[in-house]
Short mmCIF file of C-alpha atoms and ligand atoms in Angstrom, two decimals:
data_model
loop_
_atom_site.label_atom_id
_atom_site.label_comp_id
_atom_site.label_asym_id
_atom_site.label_seq_id
_atom_site.Cartn_x
_atom_site.Cartn_y
_atom_site.Cartn_z
CA MET A 1 19.33 33.71 -3.60
CA THR A 2 16.50 31.52 -1.83
CA ARG A 3 12.88 32.15 -2.92
CA THR A 4 10.53 31.75 -0.24
CA VAL A 5 6.97 30.27 -0.70
CA LYS A 6 4.24 29.91 1.82
CA THR A 7 1.41 27.19 2.37
CA GLN A 8 -0.30 25.68 5.31
CA VAL A 9 0.48 21.90 5.03
CA ALA A 10 3.86 21.01 3.23
CA ILE A 11 3.59 17.36 1.90
CA ILE A 12 6.82 15.78 0.72
CA GLY A 13 6.23 13.02 -1.75
CA ALA A 14 3.52 12.65 -4.65
CA GLY A 15 2.92 9.02 -4.51
CA PRO A 16 -0.90 8.06 -3.53
CA SER A 17 -0.56 9.36 0.37
CA GLY A 18 0.82 12.68 -0.51
CA LEU A 19 -1.60 13.28 -3.47
CA LEU A 20 -4.53 11.99 -1.83
CA LEU A 21 -3.83 14.01 1.45
CA GLY A 22 -3.30 17.25 -0.87
CA GLN A 23 -6.55 16.62 -2.46
CA LEU A 24 -8.71 16.33 0.65
CA LEU A 25 -7.10 19.44 2.11
CA HIS A 26 -7.26 21.51 -0.91
CA ASN A 27 -11.21 20.62 -1.16
CA ALA A 28 -11.42 21.76 2.22
CA GLY A 29 -9.89 25.07 1.87
CA ILE A 30 -6.56 24.36 3.57
CA ASP A 31 -3.46 25.29 1.19
CA THR A 32 -0.91 22.60 0.48
CA VAL A 33 2.47 22.36 -1.55
CA ILE A 34 3.78 19.06 -2.46
CA VAL A 35 7.47 18.54 -3.27
CA GLU A 36 8.24 15.45 -5.39
CA ARG A 37 11.79 14.02 -5.81
CA GLN A 38 10.81 12.41 -9.39
CA ASP A 39 8.93 13.58 -12.44
CA PRO A 40 5.34 12.72 -13.02
CA ASP A 41 5.93 9.98 -15.89
CA TYR A 42 8.23 8.12 -13.37
CA VAL A 43 5.78 8.17 -10.59
CA LEU A 44 3.35 6.70 -12.94
CA GLY A 45 5.40 4.04 -14.12
CA ARG A 46 5.61 2.27 -10.87
CA ILE A 47 3.34 -0.81 -10.93
CA ARG A 48 2.41 -1.68 -7.42
CA ALA A 49 -0.76 -2.34 -5.49
CA GLY A 50 -4.35 -3.08 -7.11
CA VAL A 51 -6.57 -4.05 -4.34
CA LEU A 52 -8.74 -1.10 -2.75
CA GLU A 53 -10.48 -1.53 0.66
CA GLN A 54 -13.81 -0.05 1.02
CA GLY A 55 -12.38 2.71 3.23
CA LEU A 56 -9.98 3.94 0.46
CA VAL A 57 -12.77 3.73 -2.23
CA GLU A 58 -14.80 5.99 0.02
CA LEU A 59 -11.79 8.17 0.65
CA LEU A 60 -11.26 8.55 -3.07
CA ARG A 61 -15.12 9.47 -3.70
CA GLU A 62 -14.72 11.92 -1.00
CA ALA A 63 -11.93 13.65 -2.62
CA GLY A 64 -13.83 13.77 -5.87
CA VAL A 65 -11.72 11.45 -7.64
CA GLY A 66 -13.65 8.39 -7.88
CA ALA A 67 -15.64 8.77 -10.98
CA ARG A 68 -13.24 6.70 -13.22
CA MET A 69 -12.40 4.01 -10.48
CA ASP A 70 -16.35 3.73 -10.23
CA ARG A 71 -16.66 3.05 -14.03
CA GLU A 72 -13.73 1.21 -14.64
CA GLY A 73 -12.87 -0.76 -11.41
CA LEU A 74 -14.01 -4.33 -10.66
CA VAL A 75 -15.95 -4.87 -7.36
CA HIS A 76 -14.82 -8.23 -6.17
CA ASP A 77 -17.31 -9.92 -3.57
CA GLY A 78 -14.55 -12.45 -2.66
CA PHE A 79 -11.61 -14.44 -3.35
CA GLU A 80 -10.26 -17.85 -3.59
CA LEU A 81 -7.55 -19.64 -1.52
CA ALA A 82 -5.97 -22.59 -3.20
CA PHE A 83 -4.19 -25.45 -1.28
CA ASP A 84 -3.92 -29.19 -1.57
CA GLY A 85 -5.19 -29.20 -5.20
CA ARG A 86 -8.22 -27.39 -4.60
CA CYS A 87 -9.73 -23.98 -4.42
CA ALA A 88 -11.83 -22.63 -1.31
CA HIS A 89 -14.05 -19.64 -1.57
CA ILE A 90 -13.96 -16.70 0.86
CA ASP A 91 -17.32 -14.69 0.55
CA LEU A 92 -16.22 -11.16 1.48
CA LYS A 93 -19.67 -9.90 0.89
CA GLY A 94 -21.69 -12.51 2.71
CA LEU A 95 -19.25 -12.76 5.78
CA THR A 96 -19.11 -9.22 6.50
CA GLY A 97 -22.52 -7.77 6.00
CA GLY A 98 -22.06 -6.49 2.33
CA LYS A 99 -18.42 -5.20 2.33
CA THR A 100 -16.24 -5.91 -1.03
CA VAL A 101 -12.99 -4.68 -2.39
CA MET A 102 -12.45 -2.77 -5.69
CA ILE A 103 -9.86 -3.91 -8.23
CA TYR A 104 -8.31 -0.75 -9.43
CA GLY A 105 -4.42 -0.32 -10.10
CA GLN A 106 -2.47 2.07 -7.83
CA THR A 107 -1.38 3.60 -11.22
CA GLU A 108 -4.77 4.64 -12.11
CA VAL A 109 -5.44 5.94 -8.63
CA THR A 110 -2.29 8.03 -8.92
CA ARG A 111 -3.13 9.10 -12.18
CA ASP A 112 -6.62 10.33 -11.30
CA LEU A 113 -5.14 12.08 -8.07
CA MET A 114 -2.42 13.78 -10.41
CA GLU A 115 -5.03 15.04 -13.02
CA ALA A 116 -7.44 16.45 -10.15
CA ARG A 117 -4.36 18.33 -8.57
CA ALA A 118 -3.48 19.80 -11.87
CA HIS A 119 -7.10 20.89 -12.62
CA CYS A 120 -7.47 22.52 -9.19
CA GLY A 121 -4.46 24.58 -9.73
CA ALA A 122 -2.66 23.40 -6.35
CA GLN A 123 1.14 23.75 -6.47
CA THR A 124 3.34 20.59 -6.92
CA PHE A 125 7.13 20.94 -7.29
CA TYR A 126 8.06 17.87 -9.36
CA SER A 127 11.89 16.61 -9.99
CA ALA A 128 12.77 18.56 -6.67
CA SER A 129 16.07 17.68 -5.17
CA ASN A 130 17.83 17.81 -1.97
CA VAL A 131 14.61 18.31 0.14
CA GLN A 132 15.06 18.96 3.85
CA PRO A 133 12.68 19.56 6.54
CA HIS A 134 13.59 21.89 9.18
CA GLU A 135 12.69 23.21 12.69
CA LEU A 136 10.19 20.43 13.38
CA GLN A 137 9.81 21.16 17.22
CA GLY A 138 9.01 25.01 16.59
CA GLU A 139 5.96 26.67 15.59
CA GLN A 140 7.10 27.48 12.06
CA PRO A 141 8.76 24.37 10.56
CA TYR A 142 9.83 24.79 6.81
CA LEU A 143 11.31 22.69 3.89
CA THR A 144 14.05 23.55 1.66
CA PHE A 145 14.91 22.11 -1.68
CA GLU A 146 16.26 22.88 -5.21
CA HIS A 147 14.10 22.99 -8.25
CA ASP A 148 14.85 24.37 -11.65
CA GLY A 149 18.11 25.45 -10.68
CA GLU A 150 16.46 27.65 -7.80
CA THR A 151 16.84 27.21 -4.13
CA LEU A 152 13.56 27.48 -2.37
CA ARG A 153 12.33 27.62 1.16
CA LEU A 154 8.81 26.55 1.70
CA ASP A 155 7.33 27.92 5.13
CA CYS A 156 4.33 26.17 6.66
CA ASP A 157 2.27 25.04 9.67
CA TYR A 158 2.75 21.29 9.40
CA ILE A 159 4.86 18.90 7.25
CA ALA A 160 3.40 15.74 6.12
CA GLY A 161 6.26 13.09 5.32
CA CYS A 162 4.49 10.94 2.58
CA ASP A 163 7.82 10.12 0.82
CA GLY A 164 7.84 6.39 1.06
CA PHE A 165 10.25 3.85 2.75
CA HIS A 166 13.52 5.46 1.48
CA GLY A 167 12.39 9.11 1.90
CA VAL A 168 14.00 12.01 3.90
CA ALA A 169 11.08 12.54 6.36
CA ARG A 170 11.81 9.69 8.69
CA GLN A 171 15.38 10.00 8.44
CA SER A 172 15.24 13.77 9.46
CA ILE A 173 13.99 12.64 12.89
CA PRO A 174 16.94 12.56 15.33
CA ALA A 175 18.57 9.36 16.25
CA GLY A 176 17.03 7.71 19.43
CA VAL A 177 13.50 9.18 19.02
CA LEU A 178 11.99 6.30 16.88
CA LYS A 179 11.61 2.54 17.68
CA GLU A 180 11.97 0.27 14.55
CA PHE A 181 10.22 -2.99 14.19
CA GLU A 182 11.18 -5.07 11.29
CA ARG A 183 11.02 -8.50 9.64
CA VAL A 184 12.84 -9.41 6.27
CA TYR A 185 11.20 -12.28 4.63
CA PRO A 186 13.96 -14.61 3.00
CA PHE A 187 11.97 -14.42 -0.55
CA GLY A 188 10.31 -12.15 -2.79
CA TRP A 189 7.57 -11.91 -5.36
CA LEU A 190 8.31 -12.22 -9.12
CA GLY A 191 5.37 -10.41 -10.79
CA ILE A 192 4.54 -10.08 -14.32
CA LEU A 193 1.88 -7.93 -16.08
CA ALA A 194 0.49 -9.23 -19.20
CA ASP A 195 -2.31 -8.34 -21.56
CA THR A 196 -4.46 -11.90 -21.05
CA PRO A 197 -7.62 -12.57 -19.81
CA PRO A 198 -7.90 -13.36 -15.99
CA VAL A 199 -7.74 -17.11 -15.18
CA ALA A 200 -10.67 -16.59 -12.93
CA ASP A 201 -13.20 -13.64 -11.91
CA GLU A 202 -11.74 -13.52 -8.37
CA LEU A 203 -8.02 -13.22 -7.23
CA ILE A 204 -6.61 -16.80 -6.36
CA TYR A 205 -3.83 -17.07 -3.54
CA ALA A 206 -2.36 -20.49 -3.67
CA ASN A 207 -0.19 -22.54 -1.15
CA HIS A 208 2.05 -25.12 -2.75
CA GLU A 209 4.85 -27.04 -1.71
CA ARG A 210 6.84 -25.37 -4.71
CA GLY A 211 6.05 -21.84 -3.09
CA PHE A 212 3.25 -19.31 -3.01
CA ALA A 213 1.49 -17.99 -6.39
CA LEU A 214 -1.02 -15.17 -6.66
CA CYS A 215 -3.45 -14.73 -9.68
CA SER A 216 -4.58 -11.15 -9.71
CA MET A 217 -5.76 -8.87 -12.32
CA ARG A 218 -5.87 -4.96 -13.12
CA SER A 219 -9.01 -5.02 -15.60
CA PRO A 220 -10.93 -7.73 -17.56
CA THR A 221 -8.09 -7.87 -20.22
CA ARG A 222 -4.90 -7.37 -18.04
CA THR A 223 -3.51 -9.66 -15.44
CA ARG A 224 -0.85 -9.35 -12.80
CA TYR A 225 0.50 -12.73 -11.71
CA TYR A 226 3.18 -13.67 -8.89
CA VAL A 227 5.15 -16.48 -7.69
CA GLN A 228 7.42 -16.78 -4.72
CA VAL A 229 11.22 -16.83 -5.53
CA GLY A 230 14.10 -16.78 -3.44
CA ALA A 231 15.44 -13.55 -2.17
CA GLU A 232 18.88 -14.13 -4.45
CA GLU A 233 16.91 -14.42 -7.68
CA LYS A 234 17.44 -12.28 -10.72
CA VAL A 235 14.47 -11.23 -12.94
CA GLU A 236 16.74 -11.62 -15.95
CA ASP A 237 16.87 -15.31 -15.10
CA TRP A 238 13.11 -15.62 -15.56
CA SER A 239 11.72 -15.98 -18.95
CA ASP A 240 8.08 -15.52 -19.73
CA GLU A 241 7.93 -19.24 -20.44
CA ARG A 242 9.72 -20.37 -17.29
CA PHE A 243 7.38 -17.93 -15.27
CA TRP A 244 4.16 -19.35 -16.98
CA ASN A 245 5.45 -22.90 -16.27
CA GLU A 246 6.30 -22.20 -12.64
CA LEU A 247 2.80 -20.58 -11.97
CA LYS A 248 0.96 -23.36 -13.58
CA SER A 249 2.80 -25.85 -11.54
CA ARG A 250 1.74 -24.31 -8.25
CA LEU A 251 -2.28 -24.04 -9.02
CA PRO A 252 -4.71 -26.56 -8.93
CA ALA A 253 -4.89 -28.71 -12.20
CA GLU A 254 -8.24 -27.18 -13.34
CA VAL A 255 -7.22 -23.45 -12.88
CA ALA A 256 -3.84 -24.33 -14.43
CA ALA A 257 -5.52 -25.85 -17.56
CA ARG A 258 -7.55 -22.82 -18.42
CA LEU A 259 -4.76 -20.41 -17.70
CA VAL A 260 -4.04 -18.10 -20.83
CA THR A 261 -0.47 -17.07 -21.18
CA GLY A 262 1.04 -14.35 -23.17
CA PRO A 263 4.12 -11.96 -23.40
CA SER A 264 4.70 -9.96 -20.27
CA ILE A 265 4.67 -6.17 -20.45
CA GLU A 266 6.22 -5.71 -16.88
CA LYS A 267 8.32 -8.06 -14.93
CA SER A 268 9.94 -7.37 -11.58
CA ILE A 269 10.83 -8.78 -8.27
CA ALA A 270 9.62 -7.11 -4.93
CA PRO A 271 11.29 -8.04 -1.81
CA LEU A 272 8.83 -8.91 1.36
CA ARG A 273 9.24 -6.89 4.50
CA SER A 274 7.44 -6.22 7.51
CA PHE A 275 8.20 -2.53 9.33
CA VAL A 276 6.76 -0.17 11.73
CA VAL A 277 8.10 2.77 13.28
CA GLU A 278 6.79 4.17 16.70
CA PRO A 279 5.82 7.11 16.98
CA MET A 280 4.70 8.39 13.52
CA GLN A 281 5.16 12.05 14.67
CA TYR A 282 8.11 14.43 15.82
CA GLY A 283 6.69 17.90 16.60
CA ARG A 284 5.15 19.37 13.35
CA LEU A 285 6.19 16.49 11.37
CA PHE A 286 3.65 13.51 10.40
CA LEU A 287 4.73 10.25 8.92
CA LEU A 288 2.12 8.67 6.62
CA GLY A 289 2.14 5.43 4.52
CA ASP A 290 5.40 3.58 3.41
CA ALA A 291 7.41 6.46 5.19
CA ALA A 292 6.15 4.93 8.48
CA HIS A 293 5.46 1.09 7.96
CA ILE A 294 5.73 -1.65 5.28
CA VAL A 295 3.57 -4.76 4.91
CA PRO A 296 4.33 -7.86 2.65
CA PRO A 297 1.87 -7.53 0.04
CA THR A 298 0.13 -10.85 0.65
CA GLY A 299 -2.81 -9.08 2.65
CA ALA A 300 -3.16 -6.49 -0.03
CA LYS A 301 -2.74 -3.75 2.84
CA GLY A 302 0.46 -1.31 1.76
CA LEU A 303 -1.75 1.20 -0.31
CA ASN A 304 -4.68 0.58 2.11
CA LEU A 305 -2.85 1.28 5.17
CA ALA A 306 -1.41 4.66 3.78
CA ALA A 307 -5.18 5.48 3.22
CA SER A 308 -6.00 5.07 6.64
CA ASP A 309 -3.16 7.50 7.86
CA VAL A 310 -4.36 10.15 5.18
CA SER A 311 -7.73 9.84 6.58
CA THR A 312 -6.73 10.15 10.16
CA LEU A 313 -4.26 13.19 9.53
CA TYR A 314 -6.88 14.93 7.23
CA ARG A 315 -9.67 14.51 9.79
CA ILE A 316 -7.46 15.84 12.63
CA LEU A 317 -6.22 18.78 10.42
CA LEU A 318 -9.55 19.75 9.51
CA LYS A 319 -10.39 19.89 13.30
CA VAL A 320 -7.30 21.94 14.03
CA TYR A 321 -8.00 24.46 11.38
CA ARG A 322 -11.73 24.65 11.94
CA GLU A 323 -12.17 24.27 15.53
CA GLY A 324 -8.70 24.97 16.99
CA ARG A 325 -8.37 21.48 18.21
CA SER A 326 -4.81 21.18 18.27
CA ASP A 327 -4.58 18.74 21.25
CA LEU A 328 -5.64 16.12 18.51
CA LEU A 329 -2.44 16.41 16.90
CA GLU A 330 -0.60 14.50 19.79
CA GLN A 331 -2.93 11.55 19.09
CA TYR A 332 -2.32 11.22 15.68
CA SER A 333 0.45 8.41 15.82
CA ALA A 334 -1.74 6.41 18.51
CA ILE A 335 -4.59 6.49 16.32
CA CYS A 336 -2.75 5.15 13.36
CA LEU A 337 -0.73 2.53 15.00
CA ARG A 338 -3.91 0.79 16.43
CA ARG A 339 -5.17 -0.07 12.89
CA ILE A 340 -1.49 -0.42 11.56
CA TRP A 341 -0.44 -3.28 13.91
CA LYS A 342 -3.78 -5.05 13.14
CA ALA A 343 -2.99 -5.04 9.40
CA GLU A 344 0.60 -5.92 10.04
CA ARG A 345 -0.60 -8.97 11.84
CA PHE A 346 -2.92 -10.09 9.23
CA SER A 347 -0.15 -9.54 6.38
CA TRP A 348 2.56 -11.36 8.61
CA TRP A 349 -0.21 -14.39 9.15
CA MET A 350 -1.16 -14.60 5.63
CA THR A 351 2.61 -14.64 4.50
CA SER A 352 3.45 -17.42 7.08
CA LEU A 353 0.34 -19.26 6.26
CA LEU A 354 0.96 -19.30 2.35
CA HIS A 355 4.46 -19.17 1.63
CA ARG A 356 7.28 -21.79 1.81
CA PHE A 357 10.12 -20.75 3.99
CA PRO A 358 13.65 -22.35 4.00
CA ASP A 359 12.99 -24.50 7.09
CA THR A 360 9.48 -25.39 5.81
CA ASP A 361 9.55 -29.36 6.04
CA ALA A 362 6.92 -31.88 5.34
CA PHE A 363 5.48 -31.46 8.93
CA SER A 364 5.18 -27.68 8.32
CA GLN A 365 3.76 -27.95 4.95
CA ARG A 366 0.95 -30.30 6.28
CA MET A 367 0.41 -27.80 9.30
CA GLN A 368 -0.13 -24.89 6.65
CA GLN A 369 -2.49 -26.98 4.85
CA THR A 370 -4.45 -28.18 8.05
CA GLU A 371 -4.42 -24.41 9.14
CA LEU A 372 -5.94 -23.39 5.82
CA ASP A 373 -8.38 -26.31 5.83
CA TYR A 374 -9.35 -25.47 9.39
CA PHE A 375 -9.99 -21.73 8.56
CA VAL A 376 -12.04 -22.38 5.40
CA GLY A 377 -14.20 -24.98 6.83
CA SER A 378 -15.35 -22.83 9.85
CA GLU A 379 -17.79 -19.97 9.26
CA ALA A 380 -15.63 -18.19 12.08
CA GLY A 381 -12.70 -18.92 10.45
CA ARG A 382 -13.68 -17.44 7.10
CA ARG A 383 -15.32 -14.52 8.76
CA THR A 384 -11.87 -13.53 10.48
CA ILE A 385 -10.15 -13.87 7.12
CA ALA A 386 -12.83 -11.60 5.38
CA GLU A 387 -13.24 -9.02 7.92
CA ASN A 388 -9.46 -8.36 7.84
CA TYR A 389 -9.28 -8.62 4.07
CA VAL A 390 -12.04 -6.03 3.33
CA GLY A 391 -10.38 -3.86 5.85
CA LEU A 392 -10.86 -3.04 9.54
CA PRO A 393 -12.87 0.06 10.37
CA TYR A 394 -11.44 3.59 10.67
CA GLU A 395 -11.24 4.98 14.24
CA PRO A 396 -13.50 8.03 14.36
CA ILE A 397 -11.72 11.38 15.27
CA GLU A 398 -13.53 13.01 18.01
C1 FAD B 401 7.29 -3.05 -6.01
C2 FAD B 401 6.17 -3.04 -4.97
C3 FAD B 401 5.01 -3.72 -5.05
C4 FAD B 401 3.78 -3.62 -4.41
N1 FAD B 401 2.81 -4.36 -4.56
C5 FAD B 401 1.74 -3.89 -3.50
C6 FAD B 401 0.49 -4.71 -3.70
O1 FAD B 401 0.43 -5.62 -4.59
N2 FAD B 401 -0.51 -4.41 -2.83
C7 FAD B 401 -0.30 -3.48 -1.84
O2 FAD B 401 -1.27 -3.33 -1.16
N3 FAD B 401 0.74 -2.84 -1.63
C8 FAD B 401 1.75 -2.87 -2.64
N4 FAD B 401 2.85 -2.17 -2.52
C9 FAD B 401 2.72 -1.04 -1.42
C10 FAD B 401 2.13 0.06 -1.99
O3 FAD B 401 2.31 0.38 -3.16
C11 FAD B 401 2.58 1.24 -1.08
O4 FAD B 401 2.19 1.09 0.14
C12 FAD B 401 2.21 2.56 -1.60
O5 FAD B 401 2.74 3.06 -2.69
C13 FAD B 401 2.46 3.63 -0.46
O6 FAD B 401 2.10 4.99 -0.85
P1 FAD B 401 3.08 6.17 -0.34
O7 FAD B 401 2.47 7.41 -1.09
O8 FAD B 401 3.01 6.08 1.15
O9 FAD B 401 4.37 6.02 -0.75
P2 FAD B 401 5.00 5.78 -2.24
O10 FAD B 401 4.29 5.28 -3.25
O11 FAD B 401 6.30 5.05 -2.16
O12 FAD B 401 5.37 7.29 -2.60
C14 FAD B 401 6.47 8.15 -2.07
C15 FAD B 401 6.74 9.16 -2.95
O13 FAD B 401 7.82 10.07 -2.27
C16 FAD B 401 8.74 10.43 -3.36
N5 FAD B 401 10.13 10.77 -2.56
C17 FAD B 401 10.73 9.69 -2.00
N6 FAD B 401 11.71 10.34 -1.39
C18 FAD B 401 11.82 11.67 -1.51
C19 FAD B 401 12.60 12.85 -1.27
N7 FAD B 401 13.51 12.67 -0.56
N8 FAD B 401 12.02 14.13 -1.43
C20 FAD B 401 10.75 14.13 -2.30
N9 FAD B 401 9.99 13.20 -2.81
C21 FAD B 401 10.56 11.94 -2.41
C22 FAD B 401 8.79 9.28 -4.08
O14 FAD B 401 9.19 9.22 -5.44
C23 FAD B 401 7.31 8.79 -4.21
O15 FAD B 401 6.65 9.40 -5.38
C24 FAD B 401 3.98 -2.36 -3.35
C25 FAD B 401 5.07 -1.70 -3.13
C26 FAD B 401 6.39 -1.96 -3.90
C27 FAD B 401 7.45 -1.11 -3.75
#
């Protein structure tokens, strides 16, 4: 026996893309049902992004979930680029006419969105298995899935594929429709989370001949630090002591001297990849966030790109339901991709500039240092870094 449920927009995945789209649409009176493979604790246990562009900050406020972020998040006016034994400051606020970024963990964003969804009574099926989209080219698409021993069919007008890189949405599009663009980098980031005070008030991105390092934070008492490691490295081979020593060796001496170390509370290695599919839609299925694109985290863009896809689809669906503008649906992919490719470019550029590659020799190392020196020494150079880091504007939907 299959039980049938109806909604206007069926959302696959309760990560930040799915939950944020669901909240915005719910507030606008458009019914959504979210179907998620994992349970809520698993979703909340994933330690990921932490730098929110102004566009995402404003979107969270618009969704009515910005209060705790505004109370507890840290507004950063700039960041540091470390190379050749020194730090150079990028004044985001001064260079972009007042724009800043917010430091607030993806886990906290997800928690706020989950609480808002539970509070407003919108339906979410957690721990759903065998989720399958159907009839994507027709006018009545639907999902089937299993939940609590029951088989369900979810009828809808549109399906939002917010199910990440390994999800089912992209895979359900017939072979030959999508074109994939990919670069896999020959290294990863070993990250640790620790309850120690941040070494600086702002993030420090370091280029060093031993490899890249990043000093980041989640709060005034919780830090997130990373070092570049080889793609074959195993987290078990990295004791806390080995991690701290490696991090210190890649930072300018005066920064390393004031670094406070402590036991890690999470330690993991993330591979680095650039990936985009074109187009991001197929019939009534729309791909959002990591389901359609991945960036290496060097530009802090992954979560922020997911947010701009959400904003685009949300504003299009508003016009579809309120003004009958179904012509806009066809523009979704092209609008998203224009911004995505620019963020892919910035993330690739930052990655190329700051990491050590297998073929990085003494000449390439000098070229990286000289490019950094040139960019930070020129106001035009600093401005181009700053305007990309705070996030390029969202395209209006007209
Ligand atoms: C280890 C790691 C570290 C990262 N660090 C950073 C960072 O420092 N800065 C940054 O900007 N970005 C970072 N990112 C990227 C950022 O976290 C993602 O861009 C962001 O999570 C995208 O959100 P999303 O909702 O599109 O996808 P996800 O967060 O992946 O959510 C997708 C959801 O769909 C669910 N799902 C998957 N398959 C199915 C299915 N078949 N059926 C139902 N549900 C399904 C998943 O369980 C998940 O809950 C990191 C990513 C990873 C993996």
